[in-house]
């Protein structure tokens, strides 16, 4: 094929030149919207034939694609072409991905890149640029960190961690549904904490979600409170086992607040749940007072603080009486 003087592959290999090309495509697509889908399909096809281009030509295409992804001219779904077996085996995909992501992150930041990947379900597929025997977090991390893309390595690590937490929560929920003893569930939870370096604060959040997801809740507000109190009283040993630190208690309180806010039927149940958890020694007086005075979330703040007002006053009075008795002794 004859290349014109305007062909991308005859241009200089630098960011400024690639931005100029990207600007041309942007203007054309904005003016002629019907080109948008066709352009996306052509880029996907082009990426499938990367082996036919020289290294310099691939670099230019990668830089341009990164810029087009950053300005929204292309969706992240075009990356699926890089998962082609031949490109992966030849090592073309990882090298192309390095240039592409450097260009993309240079235009935006990793948070914007992550959002675009999540939007089209690509956030958990990046490992596929490597052959099956190299699809491990360690290999992914080393490859992209060595290439100067530590942000991408950190993103992959966070995705892996998130996936692991979801799997753990699912497993705990399954164990509860199957009637596994609390002793065994607690032992499993503590083993996972050691194995995966999960903090107690993170673990109590996972445990709370598992406990609350292991039951079918009544849709009637007046009945759900009674059901929740009964369910949580029964499962309180699971929560108690992972609230041995003050920060873990506070984390649990915030999880309860968030849950009651996000699930409208639980809005009036918050105070009753906190009172129950206090009575069964899952939550301490200190944690409740700290939450009330300074550590609560903005979500439903006015409603929940009002619910807790009398209980907090009672706690403060009990504390003052206790101090008076100690002084008189």
Coordinates of C-alpha atoms in Angstrom, one line a residue:
X1 CA 0.0 0.0 0.0
X2 CA 1.2 3.5 -0.7
X3 CA 1.5 5.8 2.3
X4 CA 0.6 9.4 2.1
X5 CA 2.7 12.2 3.6
X6 CA 0.0 12.5 6.2
X7 CA 0.2 8.9 7.4
X8 CA 0.7 8.5 11.2
X9 CA 3.6 6.0 10.5
X10 CA 5.6 8.5 8.6
X11 CA 5.3 11.1 11.3
X12 CA 7.9 11.9 14.1
X13 CA 7.7 9.7 17.2
X14 CA 7.0 12.3 19.9
X15 CA 4.0 13.3 22.1
X16 CA 3.5 16.7 20.5
X17 CA 3.1 15.2 17.0
X18 CA 0.8 12.4 18.2
X19 CA -1.4 15.1 20.0
X20 CA -1.7 16.9 16.7
X21 CA -2.9 13.7 15.0
X22 CA -5.4 13.1 17.8
X23 CA -6.7 16.6 17.4
X24 CA -7.5 15.9 13.8
X25 CA -9.4 12.7 14.7
X26 CA -11.3 14.5 17.5
X27 CA -12.4 17.3 15.2
X28 CA -13.6 14.9 12.5
X29 CA -15.5 12.7 14.9
X30 CA -17.1 15.8 16.6
X31 CA -18.2 17.1 13.2
X32 CA -19.3 13.8 11.7
X33 CA -20.7 11.7 14.6
X34 CA -21.5 8.7 12.4
X35 CA -17.7 8.2 12.1
X36 CA -17.4 7.4 15.8
X37 CA -18.4 3.7 15.7
X38 CA -16.6 3.0 12.5
X39 CA -13.4 4.6 13.9
X40 CA -13.6 2.4 17.0
X41 CA -14.0 -0.7 14.9
X42 CA -11.1 0.2 12.6
X43 CA -8.8 0.8 15.6
X44 CA -9.7 -2.6 17.0
X45 CA -8.9 -4.2 13.7
X46 CA -5.6 -2.3 13.4
X47 CA -4.5 -3.5 16.9
X48 CA -5.1 -7.1 15.8
X49 CA -2.4 -6.7 13.1
X50 CA 0.3 -5.0 15.3
X51 CA 2.8 -7.7 14.2
X52 CA 2.7 -6.3 10.7
X53 CA 4.2 -3.0 11.9
X54 CA 7.7 -2.0 12.9
X55 CA 8.5 -1.2 16.5
X56 CA 8.6 2.5 15.8
X57 CA 5.2 2.3 14.0
X58 CA 3.7 0.4 17.0
X59 CA 5.1 3.0 19.4
X60 CA 3.4 5.8 17.4
X61 CA 0.1 3.9 17.3
X62 CA 0.3 3.2 21.0
X63 CA 0.9 6.8 21.9
X64 CA -1.9 8.0 19.7
X65 CA -4.3 5.4 21.1
X66 CA -3.4 6.4 24.7
X67 CA -4.2 10.1 23.9
X68 CA -7.5 9.1 22.2
X69 CA -8.5 7.0 25.2
X70 CA -7.7 9.9 27.5
X71 CA -9.8 12.4 25.6
X72 CA -12.8 10.0 25.3
X73 CA -12.5 9.5 21.5
X74 CA -12.1 5.8 22.0
X75 CA -13.6 3.5 24.7
X76 CA -11.3 1.2 26.8
X77 CA -13.1 -1.8 25.2
X78 CA -10.7 -1.6 22.2
X79 CA -8.0 -3.0 24.5
X80 CA -9.6 -6.5 24.0
X81 CA -7.7 -6.7 20.7
X82 CA -4.5 -6.9 22.7
X83 CA -5.6 -10.2 24.2
X84 CA -5.2 -11.9 20.8
X85 CA -3.2 -15.1 21.4
X86 CA -0.6 -14.4 18.7
X87 CA 0.1 -10.9 19.9
X88 CA 0.4 -12.2 23.5
X89 CA 2.7 -15.1 22.6
X90 CA 5.0 -12.9 20.6
X91 CA 5.3 -10.3 23.5
X92 CA 3.8 -7.6 21.3
X93 CA 0.8 -6.9 23.6
X94 CA 2.8 -6.1 26.8
X95 CA 5.2 -3.8 25.0
X96 CA 2.4 -2.0 23.2
X97 CA 0.4 -1.7 26.5
X98 CA 3.4 0.0 28.2
X99 CA 3.5 2.8 25.6
X100 CA -0.3 3.1 25.5
X101 CA -0.7 3.4 29.3
X102 CA 2.2 5.8 29.6
X103 CA 0.6 8.0 27.0
X104 CA -2.9 7.7 28.7
X105 CA -1.7 8.3 32.2
X106 CA 0.4 11.3 31.0
X107 CA -2.8 12.9 29.7
X108 CA -5.0 12.0 32.6
X109 CA -4.3 10.3 36.0
X110 CA -4.5 6.7 37.1
X111 CA -8.0 7.3 38.7
X112 CA -9.4 8.5 35.4
X113 CA -7.8 5.5 33.6
X114 CA -9.2 3.1 36.3
X115 CA -12.7 4.6 35.9
X116 CA -12.6 4.1 32.1
X117 CA -11.4 0.5 32.5
X118 CA -14.1 -0.3 35.1
X119 CA -16.8 1.2 32.9
X120 CA -16.3 -1.5 30.2
X121 CA -15.2 -4.3 32.5
X122 CA -11.5 -4.2 31.6
X123 CA -10.3 -3.5 35.1
X124 CA -9.9 -7.2 35.8
X125 CA -8.6 -8.3 32.4
X126 CA -5.2 -6.5 32.1
X127 CA -3.4 -9.7 33.0
X128 CA -4.5 -11.1 29.7
X129 CA -1.7 -9.2 27.9
X130 CA 0.6 -12.0 29.2
X131 CA 0.7 -15.7 28.3
X132 CA -1.3 -17.9 30.7
X133 CA 1.8 -19.1 32.5
X134 CA 2.8 -15.5 33.3
X135 CA -0.6 -14.3 34.4
X136 CA 0.3 -13.6 38.1
X137 CA 0.2 -10.4 40.0
X138 CA 3.9 -10.7 40.8
X139 CA 4.8 -10.8 37.1
X140 CA 2.4 -8.1 36.2
X141 CA 3.7 -5.8 39.0
X142 CA 7.4 -6.4 38.1
X143 CA 6.9 -5.9 34.4
X144 CA 5.0 -2.6 34.6
X145 CA 7.0 -1.2 37.6
X146 CA 10.3 -1.9 35.7
X147 CA 8.7 -0.1 32.7
X148 CA 8.0 3.0 34.8
X149 CA 4.3 2.3 35.4
X150 CA 4.1 1.8 39.1
X151 CA 0.7 3.4 39.2
X152 CA -0.7 0.6 37.0
X153 CA 1.0 -2.0 39.2
X154 CA -0.6 -0.4 42.3
X155 CA -4.0 -0.4 40.5
X156 CA -3.7 -4.1 39.7
X157 CA -2.8 -4.8 43.3
X158 CA -5.8 -3.0 44.6
X159 CA -8.0 -4.8 42.1
X160 CA -6.6 -8.1 43.3
X161 CA -7.1 -7.2 46.9
X162 CA -10.7 -6.1 46.2
X163 CA -11.3 -9.4 44.4
X164 CA -9.8 -11.4 47.2
X165 CA -12.0 -9.6 49.8
X166 CA -15.1 -10.3 47.7
X167 CA -14.2 -14.0 47.5
X168 CA -13.6 -14.0 51.3
X169 CA -17.0 -12.3 52.0
X170 CA -18.7 -14.8 49.7
X171 CA -17.1 -17.8 51.4
X172 CA -18.0 -16.5 54.9
X173 CA -21.6 -15.9 53.8
X174 CA -21.7 -19.4 52.4
X175 CA -20.4 -20.9 55.6
X176 CA -23.1 -19.1 57.6
X177 CA -25.8 -20.3 55.2
X178 CA -24.5 -23.9 55.6
X179 CA -24.7 -23.7 59.4
X180 CA -20.9 -24.0 60.0
X181 CA -20.1 -23.4 63.7
X182 CA -19.1 -19.9 64.8
X183 CA -15.9 -21.3 66.2
X184 CA -14.9 -22.7 62.7
X185 CA -15.9 -19.5 61.0
X186 CA -13.8 -17.4 63.4
X187 CA -10.8 -19.7 63.0
X188 CA -11.2 -19.5 59.2
X189 CA -11.4 -15.7 59.4
X190 CA -8.3 -15.3 61.5
X191 CA -6.4 -17.7 59.3
X192 CA -7.3 -15.6 56.2
X193 CA -6.2 -12.5 58.1
X194 CA -2.7 -14.0 58.6
X195 CA -2.5 -15.5 55.1
X196 CA -3.6 -12.3 53.2
X197 CA -2.3 -9.7 55.6
X198 CA -5.8 -8.4 56.3
X199 CA -6.1 -5.9 59.2
X200 CA -8.8 -6.4 61.8
X201 CA -10.5 -3.2 60.7
X202 CA -10.8 -4.6 57.2
X203 CA -11.9 -8.0 58.5
X204 CA -14.7 -6.6 60.7
X205 CA -16.1 -4.8 57.6
X206 CA -16.1 -8.1 55.6
X207 CA -17.7 -10.0 58.5
X208 CA -20.4 -7.4 59.0
X209 CA -21.3 -7.5 55.2
X210 CA -21.3 -11.4 55.4
X211 CA -23.6 -11.4 58.4
X212 CA -26.0 -9.0 56.9
X213 CA -26.0 -10.7 53.5
X214 CA -26.7 -14.2 54.9
X215 CA -30.4 -13.5 55.5
X216 CA -33.5 -12.5 53.5
X217 CA -34.7 -9.3 55.1
X218 CA -38.4 -8.5 55.6
X219 CA -39.5 -5.6 53.4
X220 CA -41.8 -4.1 56.1
X221 CA -40.0 -1.5 58.3
X222 CA -41.9 -2.5 61.4
X223 CA -40.9 -6.1 61.1
X224 CA -37.3 -5.7 59.9
X225 CA -36.1 -4.2 63.3
X226 CA -37.2 -7.2 65.3
X227 CA -35.6 -9.5 62.6
X228 CA -32.3 -7.6 62.6
X229 CA -32.0 -7.6 66.4
X230 CA -32.6 -11.3 66.6
X231 CA -30.2 -12.1 63.7
X232 CA -27.4 -9.9 65.1
X233 CA -27.8 -11.2 68.6
X234 CA -27.4 -14.7 67.3
X235 CA -24.3 -13.7 65.2
X236 CA -22.7 -11.3 67.7
X237 CA -19.9 -13.8 68.6
X238 CA -18.6 -13.4 65.0
X239 CA -18.5 -9.6 65.3
X240 CA -17.0 -9.7 68.8
X241 CA -14.1 -11.9 67.6
X242 CA -13.0 -9.2 65.2
X243 CA -13.5 -6.1 67.4
X244 CA -10.6 -6.5 69.9
X245 CA -9.3 -3.0 69.0
X246 CA -10.9 0.4 69.5
X247 CA -10.4 1.2 65.8
X248 CA -12.2 -2.0 64.8
X249 CA -15.2 -1.1 67.0
X250 CA -15.3 2.3 65.3
X251 CA -15.1 0.7 61.9
X252 CA -18.0 -1.5 62.7
X253 CA -20.1 1.5 63.9
X254 CA -19.4 3.2 60.6
X255 CA -20.4 0.1 58.7
X256 CA -23.6 -0.1 60.6
X257 CA -24.3 3.6 59.9
X258 CA -23.6 3.1 56.2
X259 CA -25.8 0.0 56.0
X260 CA -28.7 1.7 57.7
X261 CA -28.5 4.7 55.5
X262 CA -28.1 2.7 52.3
X263 CA -31.1 0.4 53.2
X264 CA -34.1 2.6 53.8
X265 CA -35.9 0.0 55.9
X266 CA -33.1 0.2 58.5
X267 CA -33.1 3.9 59.0
X268 CA -35.0 3.7 62.3
X269 CA -33.2 0.6 63.4
X270 CA -29.7 2.1 63.8
X271 CA -30.0 3.0 67.5
X272 CA -31.4 -0.4 68.4
X273 CA -28.5 -2.2 66.6
X274 CA -25.9 -0.1 68.4
X275 CA -27.6 -0.7 71.8
X276 CA -27.7 -4.4 71.2
X277 CA -24.0 -4.5 70.2
X278 CA -23.2 -2.5 73.3
X279 CA -25.1 -4.9 75.5
X280 CA -23.4 -8.0 74.1
X281 CA -19.9 -6.3 74.5
X282 CA -19.1 -6.0 70.9
X283 CA -19.0 -2.1 71.2
X284 CA -17.5 -0.2 74.1
X285 CA -18.7 3.0 75.6
X286 CA -15.6 4.8 74.3
X287 CA -16.3 3.7 70.7
X288 CA -19.9 4.9 70.9
X289 CA -19.0 8.3 72.4
X290 CA -16.2 8.8 69.9
X291 CA -18.5 8.0 67.0
X292 CA -21.1 10.4 68.3
X293 CA -18.8 13.3 69.0
X294 CA -16.4 13.3 66.1
X295 CA -16.1 10.1 64.0
X296 CA -19.6 9.7 62.4
X297 CA -20.1 9.8 58.6
X298 CA -22.1 12.5 56.9
X299 CA -24.6 9.9 55.6
X300 CA -27.9 10.3 57.6
X301 CA -25.9 12.2 60.3
X302 CA -28.8 14.2 61.7
X303 CA -31.2 11.3 61.8
X304 CA -28.7 8.9 63.5
X305 CA -27.3 11.5 66.0
X306 CA -30.9 12.3 67.1
X307 CA -31.6 8.6 67.6
X308 CA -28.5 8.2 69.7
X309 CA -28.9 11.3 71.8
X310 CA -30.7 9.7 74.8
X311 CA -28.4 6.7 74.9
X312 CA -25.3 8.9 74.7
X313 CA -26.6 11.1 77.6
X314 CA -27.2 8.0 79.6
X315 CA -23.6 6.8 78.9
X316 CA -22.1 10.2 79.9
X317 CA -24.2 10.3 83.1
X318 CA -23.1 6.7 84.0
X319 CA -19.5 7.7 83.4
X320 CA -19.8 10.7 85.6
X321 CA -21.4 8.7 88.4
X322 CA -18.7 6.1 88.1
X323 CA -16.0 8.8 88.5
X324 CA -17.8 10.3 91.5
X325 CA -17.9 6.9 93.2
X326 CA -14.2 6.4 92.6
X327 CA -13.3 9.8 94.1
X328 CA -15.4 9.1 97.2
X329 CA -13.7 5.8 97.7

